[in-house]
Amino acid sequence: MPETDPLPVIESCRGCGACCLEQGAPPDYVALRLNPDFAADPTFADDAARLARLPAEAIESLNKYLERSATEHASRNGTCVWYDESTTGCRFYDWRPSTCRVFEMNSPGCRIYRQRHGIEGTASSPAAAEQPGC
């Protein structure tokens, strides 16, 4: 008998953040910073434009991540540097890259991340209710 997926379908990303727990940093921005030639690729156009306008605090955390991962050989698959544990959301949500914008709630990837991190559904905390979804 096939094993069934025990995770419920969720109606909101609020209070979850499972997809942020294995990214290290906003993936498209890391790619653009490590490979500046990608900016000429039309598929990176939106991200290149957003990267050029990131708030100073967002750039600083991205720079620290890149420096740390280059010098300390730190894992690039840890929690995203933009993830805020207290709200289980992105500190720079409006500036998130395309990968984060297109990631779909309840998709196979969403379910895999939720299962890996033991997150069944969305939290109902007041802080979570204030955070936007994916």
Phi, psi and omega in degrees: 000128182292146178286135179267153179285118183282353184280136177285157172289136180255156181254354181204151174277350183303131177080009182258272179080007183303324181291344180272350188277357181226019184261336182078305179199165180306112191302318182293326179288324175297314180301316181293322180289323181279338182225076184305335179296339179299335181299336179280347180279124182303333180290343178258004187303311181297317180292322178298319179293316179295318179302321181292340183247012182301145174297153184305318181295323178293317178296317181300315180292324176295315178299315179298318178299312181297319178296314181296316182290332179280322185267327183259000184053039179291153178298137177269005184251017179279191180297138180301138181294344178267355182285134178251108182299326183292332180249354187050042180216179181275131178291338181233049186309315182295343183254006184300150182281174183304319180305317180287326181291327184263353180296126188261133174300137180070006176291166177305319178297317178303313183294322178296311179299315180299318180294316180301326186254008176065034180254105184281317183210193182276149177283157180247024180288153178303321180297318180295323182296335181275345183274140174291165179277204184307000000 
